[in-house]
Structures are given as C-alpha cells and as structure tokens.
Amino acid sequence: MYTNVNLAASIGALALLGTGFLLLVAGVTFVFSIAKKKTALTKIVLTIVGLVAGFYLATLLIFSFASREKLLALGEEKHFCELDCHLAYSITDSRETKNLGAANNQVIAAGMFRVITIKTRFDEATIGRARGDGLLYPNSRVVSISDADGKQYFPSPEAQSVLARSQSAGTPMTIPLRPSESYSTTLAFDLPSDIKSPTLLIREGETLTRFVIGHENSFLHEKTRFQI
C-alpha cells in the first residue's frame, strides 16, 4: 500500500499534540519564572524546551531521511491516512487537448491542456473497529504537476470554469464520503507543450502537517507521485 505517511497517522498526531502540550506548559512555567525572578527555574525550563524541541526535530528528520520517492502508474492508488481509515486516490484518465469546451464555452491553452480525472475512494477495509458508517470529511487537498526541473503547475482557473459550466468537473475533492463510496474529479492544467517528465502530486493542504513526524508534507520528506 502506498501512503502519504511512513509513520502511522495516529502516532504522528499524538506526538505533535503531546510535544505541543509540553512546550505550552514550559512556556507558562517560563513566564512564571521570569515574573518571580527565579533564574535557576528559567534555565531549567529553557534546557527542557531545547531538549524536547531538539528530540522532536531529530525524530521528524529521521523519518524524512528514511522516506523514498515513489511514482505510481495509471490506476495505482495512493492512500491518505485519516487516523482511523484511509482515502485512496488514483488517476483513471489523462488526456491532452488544445481547446477545452464547446464553441460557445471554450478556452484555448497557452501550451497544452492536460486533463486529469482523479478517483477518490473511501477504503472500507481500513476502518477502525469502532468507527461505524459515519461520513468522513476529507482535509483540504492540493493537486499540482511538476516537471523534470521541479517547476510546479496548478489547475487552470479558466479551464476549471469551463469544466464547471459544462458539468464536466465532477465532484470536488472535499465532499464527504461513507465507507466504500467513491467519486471522480476532473482537473485541467495548462502545461508547456514541451514539458519534460511531468508527474502529479496530491497532498494535504493544512500547514500543520509540515510538523507531523512521518508526513510527506514534513521537511525533507519524499513524496508519492503519479505518472501522467
């Protein structure tokens, strides 16, 4: 199974929350020590903060250095860990076109449109025992295409507007699902005609994930991408 983490999401989340709580307590104690002019306590608190932060950063980097870049073929799934279940993403179609839309609702690419259809599936085999059949609300998603030099491209607003008006955009990737449900989303990217080795990345959009141990958004962590 290809995932967006190389440490269980629940462990990464608990580690971040636990470390945050320790630093909060240390911060309150630091303010108290300054107010009461307790120099010895201030030094102890600063030492503890340095040790906790250093240990957390070192652990985060260890998991980042242990990660490996992965490239998935058409139809292969990338699983996003949602604590007690997984959402699986795959590319079901990829095509090129210069024009997008009908004659009265058309946009022309500056280079070439790459139209990608992405399937989102709630993998019922990954549900926690006590979860039940409730809706899962996905975190925000960021979808981009990178070329061989690492330059990023994002969906074309003009092309997405055409797809929406023609009802061809499918379902937004933030719509909730129940176990075993799925839907498709179509995105259009205006790419250079001579783009080299393009790959597509689907990732979480929350900034906080950059500080989660083992998360692919964390510092220096490798990514799981899709061939297109």
PDB file of C-alpha atoms in Angstrom:
ATOM      1  CA  MET A   1       0.000   0.000   0.000  1.00  0.00           C
ATOM      2  CA  TYR A   2       1.344   3.432  -0.983  1.00  0.00           C
ATOM      3  CA  THR A   3       0.530   6.131   1.589  1.00  0.00           C
ATOM      4  CA  ASN A   4       1.221   9.795   2.344  1.00  0.00           C
ATOM      5  CA  VAL A   5       2.997   8.856   5.598  1.00  0.00           C
ATOM      6  CA  ASN A   6       5.724   6.468   6.747  1.00  0.00           C
ATOM      7  CA  LEU A   7       4.551   6.564  10.372  1.00  0.00           C
ATOM      8  CA  ALA A   8       1.011   5.732  11.481  1.00  0.00           C
ATOM      9  CA  ALA A   9      -1.042   8.926  11.304  1.00  0.00           C
ATOM     10  CA  SER A  10      -2.425   8.428  14.820  1.00  0.00           C
ATOM     11  CA  ILE A  11       1.088   8.180  16.289  1.00  0.00           C
ATOM     12  CA  GLY A  12       2.276  11.238  14.368  1.00  0.00           C
ATOM     13  CA  ALA A  13      -0.731  13.264  15.515  1.00  0.00           C
ATOM     14  CA  LEU A  14      -0.323  12.199  19.157  1.00  0.00           C
ATOM     15  CA  ALA A  15       3.391  13.022  19.050  1.00  0.00           C
ATOM     16  CA  LEU A  16       2.662  16.521  17.743  1.00  0.00           C
ATOM     17  CA  LEU A  17      -0.106  17.143  20.308  1.00  0.00           C
ATOM     18  CA  GLY A  18       1.986  15.769  23.155  1.00  0.00           C
ATOM     19  CA  THR A  19       5.002  17.853  22.224  1.00  0.00           C
ATOM     20  CA  GLY A  20       2.840  20.925  21.822  1.00  0.00           C
ATOM     21  CA  PHE A  21       1.352  20.388  25.285  1.00  0.00           C
ATOM     22  CA  LEU A  22       4.810  20.024  26.863  1.00  0.00           C
ATOM     23  CA  LEU A  23       6.003  23.217  25.178  1.00  0.00           C
ATOM     24  CA  LEU A  24       2.861  25.040  26.320  1.00  0.00           C
ATOM     25  CA  VAL A  25       3.448  24.007  29.918  1.00  0.00           C
ATOM     26  CA  ALA A  26       7.095  25.007  29.593  1.00  0.00           C
ATOM     27  CA  GLY A  27       6.058  28.386  28.197  1.00  0.00           C
ATOM     28  CA  VAL A  28       3.732  29.065  31.126  1.00  0.00           C
ATOM     29  CA  THR A  29       6.449  27.994  33.560  1.00  0.00           C
ATOM     30  CA  PHE A  30       8.960  30.235  31.798  1.00  0.00           C
ATOM     31  CA  VAL A  31       6.687  33.276  32.162  1.00  0.00           C
ATOM     32  CA  PHE A  32       6.180  32.414  35.837  1.00  0.00           C
ATOM     33  CA  SER A  33       9.942  32.097  36.422  1.00  0.00           C
ATOM     34  CA  ILE A  34      10.597  35.459  34.790  1.00  0.00           C
ATOM     35  CA  ALA A  35       7.830  37.150  36.785  1.00  0.00           C
ATOM     36  CA  LYS A  36       9.141  35.689  40.060  1.00  0.00           C
ATOM     37  CA  LYS A  37      12.788  36.254  39.067  1.00  0.00           C
ATOM     38  CA  LYS A  38      13.627  32.590  39.574  1.00  0.00           C
ATOM     39  CA  THR A  39      16.784  32.409  37.470  1.00  0.00           C
ATOM     40  CA  ALA A  40      17.508  28.750  38.179  1.00  0.00           C
ATOM     41  CA  LEU A  41      13.995  27.712  37.117  1.00  0.00           C
ATOM     42  CA  THR A  42      14.301  29.798  33.959  1.00  0.00           C
ATOM     43  CA  LYS A  43      17.474  27.956  32.972  1.00  0.00           C
ATOM     44  CA  ILE A  44      15.861  24.576  33.646  1.00  0.00           C
ATOM     45  CA  VAL A  45      12.834  25.444  31.530  1.00  0.00           C
ATOM     46  CA  LEU A  46      14.979  26.653  28.637  1.00  0.00           C
ATOM     47  CA  THR A  47      17.021  23.460  28.812  1.00  0.00           C
ATOM     48  CA  ILE A  48      13.884  21.305  28.764  1.00  0.00           C
ATOM     49  CA  VAL A  49      12.454  23.271  25.819  1.00  0.00           C
ATOM     50  CA  GLY A  50      15.705  22.820  23.901  1.00  0.00           C
ATOM     51  CA  LEU A  51      15.796  19.081  24.599  1.00  0.00           C
ATOM     52  CA  VAL A  52      12.146  18.476  23.706  1.00  0.00           C
ATOM     53  CA  ALA A  53      12.278  20.568  20.529  1.00  0.00           C
ATOM     54  CA  GLY A  54      15.594  19.049  19.506  1.00  0.00           C
ATOM     55  CA  PHE A  55      14.383  15.481  20.052  1.00  0.00           C
ATOM     56  CA  TYR A  56      11.182  16.142  18.104  1.00  0.00           C
ATOM     57  CA  LEU A  57      13.045  17.751  15.193  1.00  0.00           C
ATOM     58  CA  ALA A  58      15.594  14.935  15.114  1.00  0.00           C
ATOM     59  CA  THR A  59      12.830  12.315  15.032  1.00  0.00           C
ATOM     60  CA  LEU A  60      10.993  14.191  12.271  1.00  0.00           C
ATOM     61  CA  LEU A  61      14.175  14.336  10.165  1.00  0.00           C
ATOM     62  CA  ILE A  62      14.946  10.644  10.750  1.00  0.00           C
ATOM     63  CA  PHE A  63      11.591   9.676   9.253  1.00  0.00           C
ATOM     64  CA  SER A  64      12.075  12.179   6.412  1.00  0.00           C
ATOM     65  CA  PHE A  65      15.503  10.765   5.534  1.00  0.00           C
ATOM     66  CA  ALA A  66      14.083   7.224   5.692  1.00  0.00           C
ATOM     67  CA  SER A  67      11.356   8.081   3.153  1.00  0.00           C
ATOM     68  CA  ARG A  68      11.650   7.252  -0.533  1.00  0.00           C
ATOM     69  CA  GLU A  69      10.210   8.902  -3.640  1.00  0.00           C
ATOM     70  CA  LYS A  70       7.523   6.736  -5.265  1.00  0.00           C
ATOM     71  CA  LEU A  71       5.997   7.023  -8.727  1.00  0.00           C
ATOM     72  CA  LEU A  72       2.603   5.391  -9.291  1.00  0.00           C
ATOM     73  CA  ALA A  73       1.232   4.230 -12.625  1.00  0.00           C
ATOM     74  CA  LEU A  74      -2.247   4.910 -14.003  1.00  0.00           C
ATOM     75  CA  GLY A  75      -4.792   3.172 -11.770  1.00  0.00           C
ATOM     76  CA  GLU A  76      -2.490   2.650  -8.779  1.00  0.00           C
ATOM     77  CA  GLU A  77      -3.765   4.105  -5.507  1.00  0.00           C
ATOM     78  CA  LYS A  78      -2.215   6.485  -3.013  1.00  0.00           C
ATOM     79  CA  HIS A  79      -3.783   6.173   0.443  1.00  0.00           C
ATOM     80  CA  PHE A  80      -4.227   9.155   2.757  1.00  0.00           C
ATOM     81  CA  CYS A  81      -4.290   8.139   6.412  1.00  0.00           C
ATOM     82  CA  GLU A  82      -7.244   9.735   8.234  1.00  0.00           C
ATOM     83  CA  LEU A  83      -6.414   8.371  11.731  1.00  0.00           C
ATOM     84  CA  ASP A  84      -8.966   5.523  11.737  1.00  0.00           C
ATOM     85  CA  CYS A  85      -9.468   4.972   7.992  1.00  0.00           C
ATOM     86  CA  HIS A  86      -7.970   5.665   4.570  1.00  0.00           C
ATOM     87  CA  LEU A  87      -8.993   7.613   1.491  1.00  0.00           C
ATOM     88  CA  ALA A  88      -7.492   6.174  -1.685  1.00  0.00           C
ATOM     89  CA  TYR A  89      -6.706   8.319  -4.733  1.00  0.00           C
ATOM     90  CA  SER A  90      -5.920   7.145  -8.245  1.00  0.00           C
ATOM     91  CA  ILE A  91      -5.726   8.605 -11.751  1.00  0.00           C
ATOM     92  CA  THR A  92      -8.274   6.986 -14.016  1.00  0.00           C
ATOM     93  CA  ASP A  93      -7.752   9.107 -17.131  1.00  0.00           C
ATOM     94  CA  SER A  94      -5.187  11.528 -18.553  1.00  0.00           C
ATOM     95  CA  ARG A  95      -5.507  13.276 -21.923  1.00  0.00           C
ATOM     96  CA  GLU A  96      -4.202  16.284 -23.824  1.00  0.00           C
ATOM     97  CA  THR A  97      -6.162  18.878 -25.770  1.00  0.00           C
ATOM     98  CA  LYS A  98      -5.505  22.361 -27.134  1.00  0.00           C
ATOM     99  CA  ASN A  99      -9.101  23.540 -26.746  1.00  0.00           C
ATOM    100  CA  LEU A 100     -11.454  22.824 -23.900  1.00  0.00           C
ATOM    101  CA  GLY A 101     -15.243  23.209 -24.013  1.00  0.00           C
ATOM    102  CA  ALA A 102     -17.863  23.760 -26.690  1.00  0.00           C
ATOM    103  CA  ALA A 103     -17.783  26.603 -29.228  1.00  0.00           C
ATOM    104  CA  ASN A 104     -19.751  28.999 -27.031  1.00  0.00           C
ATOM    105  CA  ASN A 105     -17.933  27.944 -23.855  1.00  0.00           C
ATOM    106  CA  GLN A 106     -14.345  27.382 -24.880  1.00  0.00           C
ATOM    107  CA  VAL A 107     -10.858  28.202 -23.670  1.00  0.00           C
ATOM    108  CA  ILE A 108      -7.599  27.765 -25.584  1.00  0.00           C
ATOM    109  CA  ALA A 109      -4.440  26.659 -23.802  1.00  0.00           C
ATOM    110  CA  ALA A 110      -1.296  28.776 -23.876  1.00  0.00           C
ATOM    111  CA  GLY A 111       0.569  25.491 -24.223  1.00  0.00           C
ATOM    112  CA  MET A 112      -1.453  22.286 -23.999  1.00  0.00           C
ATOM    113  CA  PHE A 113      -4.181  21.311 -21.568  1.00  0.00           C
ATOM    114  CA  ARG A 114      -3.557  18.125 -19.602  1.00  0.00           C
ATOM    115  CA  VAL A 115      -6.952  16.955 -18.360  1.00  0.00           C
ATOM    116  CA  ILE A 116      -6.704  14.582 -15.408  1.00  0.00           C
ATOM    117  CA  THR A 117      -9.526  12.553 -13.846  1.00  0.00           C
ATOM    118  CA  ILE A 118      -8.906  11.542 -10.224  1.00  0.00           C
ATOM    119  CA  LYS A 119     -10.919   8.925  -8.347  1.00  0.00           C
ATOM    120  CA  THR A 120     -11.430   9.333  -4.595  1.00  0.00           C
ATOM    121  CA  ARG A 121     -12.400   6.127  -2.760  1.00  0.00           C
ATOM    122  CA  PHE A 122     -13.180   5.545   0.916  1.00  0.00           C
ATOM    123  CA  ASP A 123     -11.398   2.243   1.538  1.00  0.00           C
ATOM    124  CA  GLU A 124     -13.779   0.339   3.794  1.00  0.00           C
ATOM    125  CA  ALA A 125     -11.063  -2.241   4.563  1.00  0.00           C
ATOM    126  CA  THR A 126      -9.141   0.361   6.614  1.00  0.00           C
ATOM    127  CA  ILE A 127     -11.927   1.384   9.008  1.00  0.00           C
ATOM    128  CA  GLY A 128     -11.277   1.286  12.747  1.00  0.00           C
ATOM    129  CA  ARG A 129     -13.426  -1.175  14.690  1.00  0.00           C
ATOM    130  CA  ALA A 130     -15.459   1.474  16.490  1.00  0.00           C
ATOM    131  CA  ARG A 131     -15.800   3.943  13.632  1.00  0.00           C
ATOM    132  CA  GLY A 132     -19.139   2.934  12.149  1.00  0.00           C
ATOM    133  CA  ASP A 133     -20.675   4.192   8.889  1.00  0.00           C
ATOM    134  CA  GLY A 134     -20.442   7.941   9.501  1.00  0.00           C
ATOM    135  CA  LEU A 135     -19.329  10.475   6.921  1.00  0.00           C
ATOM    136  CA  LEU A 136     -15.642  11.235   6.503  1.00  0.00           C
ATOM    137  CA  TYR A 137     -14.830  14.864   5.686  1.00  0.00           C
ATOM    138  CA  PRO A 138     -11.512  14.987   3.810  1.00  0.00           C
ATOM    139  CA  ASN A 139      -8.904  17.550   4.717  1.00  0.00           C
ATOM    140  CA  SER A 140      -8.107  20.113   2.044  1.00  0.00           C
ATOM    141  CA  ARG A 141      -6.249  18.783  -0.981  1.00  0.00           C
ATOM    142  CA  VAL A 142      -3.650  20.478  -3.177  1.00  0.00           C
ATOM    143  CA  VAL A 143      -3.085  18.987  -6.632  1.00  0.00           C
ATOM    144  CA  SER A 144      -0.118  20.056  -8.737  1.00  0.00           C
ATOM    145  CA  ILE A 145       2.024  18.886 -11.641  1.00  0.00           C
ATOM    146  CA  SER A 146       5.815  19.153 -11.556  1.00  0.00           C
ATOM    147  CA  ASP A 147       8.235  18.963 -14.472  1.00  0.00           C
ATOM    148  CA  ALA A 148      11.729  17.460 -14.566  1.00  0.00           C
ATOM    149  CA  ASP A 149      13.196  20.670 -13.103  1.00  0.00           C
ATOM    150  CA  GLY A 150      10.738  20.773 -10.201  1.00  0.00           C
ATOM    151  CA  LYS A 151       8.628  23.662 -11.512  1.00  0.00           C
ATOM    152  CA  GLN A 152       5.040  23.391 -10.295  1.00  0.00           C
ATOM    153  CA  TYR A 153       1.807  23.926 -12.213  1.00  0.00           C
ATOM    154  CA  PHE A 154      -1.666  24.172 -10.710  1.00  0.00           C
ATOM    155  CA  PRO A 155      -5.133  23.708 -12.265  1.00  0.00           C
ATOM    156  CA  SER A 156      -6.051  26.470 -14.714  1.00  0.00           C
ATOM    157  CA  PRO A 157      -8.845  28.661 -13.261  1.00  0.00           C
ATOM    158  CA  GLU A 158     -10.167  29.397 -16.770  1.00  0.00           C
ATOM    159  CA  ALA A 159     -10.229  25.722 -17.712  1.00  0.00           C
ATOM    160  CA  GLN A 160     -11.880  24.749 -14.437  1.00  0.00           C
ATOM    161  CA  SER A 161     -14.569  27.375 -15.039  1.00  0.00           C
ATOM    162  CA  VAL A 162     -15.294  25.837 -18.449  1.00  0.00           C
ATOM    163  CA  LEU A 163     -15.454  22.345 -16.956  1.00  0.00           C
ATOM    164  CA  ALA A 164     -17.814  23.552 -14.236  1.00  0.00           C
ATOM    165  CA  ARG A 165     -20.169  25.283 -16.673  1.00  0.00           C
ATOM    166  CA  SER A 166     -20.300  22.160 -18.828  1.00  0.00           C
ATOM    167  CA  GLN A 167     -20.811  19.984 -15.728  1.00  0.00           C
ATOM    168  CA  SER A 168     -17.647  18.048 -16.553  1.00  0.00           C
ATOM    169  CA  ALA A 169     -15.643  18.890 -13.439  1.00  0.00           C
ATOM    170  CA  GLY A 170     -17.081  16.035 -11.401  1.00  0.00           C
ATOM    171  CA  THR A 171     -17.213  16.146  -7.604  1.00  0.00           C
ATOM    172  CA  PRO A 172     -14.982  18.449  -5.506  1.00  0.00           C
ATOM    173  CA  MET A 173     -12.335  16.526  -3.559  1.00  0.00           C
ATOM    174  CA  THR A 174     -13.558  17.913  -0.223  1.00  0.00           C
ATOM    175  CA  ILE A 175     -17.020  16.313  -0.428  1.00  0.00           C
ATOM    176  CA  PRO A 176     -17.525  13.783   2.421  1.00  0.00           C
ATOM    177  CA  LEU A 177     -17.923  10.049   1.821  1.00  0.00           C
ATOM    178  CA  ARG A 178     -19.159   6.981   3.643  1.00  0.00           C
ATOM    179  CA  PRO A 179     -17.222   3.685   3.657  1.00  0.00           C
ATOM    180  CA  SER A 180     -16.934   2.115   0.170  1.00  0.00           C
ATOM    181  CA  GLU A 181     -18.239   5.272  -1.576  1.00  0.00           C
ATOM    182  CA  SER A 182     -16.249   6.972  -4.330  1.00  0.00           C
ATOM    183  CA  TYR A 183     -16.416   9.825  -6.810  1.00  0.00           C
ATOM    184  CA  SER A 184     -14.353  11.357  -9.610  1.00  0.00           C
ATOM    185  CA  THR A 185     -12.890  14.840 -10.038  1.00  0.00           C
ATOM    186  CA  THR A 186     -11.586  16.307 -13.296  1.00  0.00           C
ATOM    187  CA  LEU A 187      -8.827  18.933 -13.297  1.00  0.00           C
ATOM    188  CA  ALA A 188      -7.233  20.725 -16.256  1.00  0.00           C
ATOM    189  CA  PHE A 189      -3.664  22.043 -16.256  1.00  0.00           C
ATOM    190  CA  ASP A 190      -2.274  24.444 -18.869  1.00  0.00           C
ATOM    191  CA  LEU A 191       1.211  22.985 -19.390  1.00  0.00           C
ATOM    192  CA  PRO A 192       4.054  23.905 -21.768  1.00  0.00           C
ATOM    193  CA  SER A 193       3.893  21.859 -24.942  1.00  0.00           C
ATOM    194  CA  ASP A 194       7.487  20.686 -24.393  1.00  0.00           C
ATOM    195  CA  ILE A 195       7.180  19.817 -20.696  1.00  0.00           C
ATOM    196  CA  LYS A 196       9.612  17.093 -19.608  1.00  0.00           C
ATOM    197  CA  SER A 197       8.683  14.154 -17.356  1.00  0.00           C
ATOM    198  CA  PRO A 198       5.544  15.621 -15.740  1.00  0.00           C
ATOM    199  CA  THR A 199       4.283  13.982 -12.555  1.00  0.00           C
ATOM    200  CA  LEU A 200       1.186  14.753 -10.489  1.00  0.00           C
ATOM    201  CA  LEU A 201       1.157  15.194  -6.713  1.00  0.00           C
ATOM    202  CA  ILE A 202      -1.920  15.082  -4.473  1.00  0.00           C
ATOM    203  CA  ARG A 203      -1.173  16.291  -0.951  1.00  0.00           C
ATOM    204  CA  GLU A 204      -2.868  17.690   2.136  1.00  0.00           C
ATOM    205  CA  GLY A 205      -3.209  21.453   2.256  1.00  0.00           C
ATOM    206  CA  GLU A 206      -3.010  22.046   6.025  1.00  0.00           C
ATOM    207  CA  THR A 207       0.163  23.889   7.080  1.00  0.00           C
ATOM    208  CA  LEU A 208       0.252  21.985  10.384  1.00  0.00           C
ATOM    209  CA  THR A 209       1.061  18.749   8.535  1.00  0.00           C
ATOM    210  CA  ARG A 210       4.556  20.127   7.866  1.00  0.00           C
ATOM    211  CA  PHE A 211       5.313  19.457  11.531  1.00  0.00           C
ATOM    212  CA  VAL A 212       3.864  15.922  11.749  1.00  0.00           C
ATOM    213  CA  ILE A 213       6.504  13.204  12.029  1.00  0.00           C
ATOM    214  CA  GLY A 214       6.417  10.864   9.029  1.00  0.00           C
ATOM    215  CA  HIS A 215       4.037  13.017   6.968  1.00  0.00           C
ATOM    216  CA  GLU A 216       5.074  13.627   3.365  1.00  0.00           C
ATOM    217  CA  ASN A 217       4.488  17.369   3.872  1.00  0.00           C
ATOM    218  CA  SER A 218       7.126  17.449   6.618  1.00  0.00           C
ATOM    219  CA  PHE A 219      10.571  18.926   5.996  1.00  0.00           C
ATOM    220  CA  LEU A 220      12.730  16.984   3.505  1.00  0.00           C
ATOM    221  CA  HIS A 221      10.219  14.112   3.276  1.00  0.00           C
ATOM    222  CA  GLU A 222       9.986  12.417  -0.114  1.00  0.00           C
ATOM    223  CA  LYS A 223       6.667  12.290  -1.987  1.00  0.00           C
ATOM    224  CA  THR A 224       4.425   9.691  -3.595  1.00  0.00           C
ATOM    225  CA  ARG A 225       3.574  10.986  -7.074  1.00  0.00           C
ATOM    226  CA  PHE A 226       1.617   9.804 -10.108  1.00  0.00           C
ATOM    227  CA  GLN A 227       2.806   9.275 -13.651  1.00  0.00           C
ATOM    228  CA  ILE A 228       0.650  11.108 -16.208  1.00  0.00           C
TER     229      ILE A 228
END
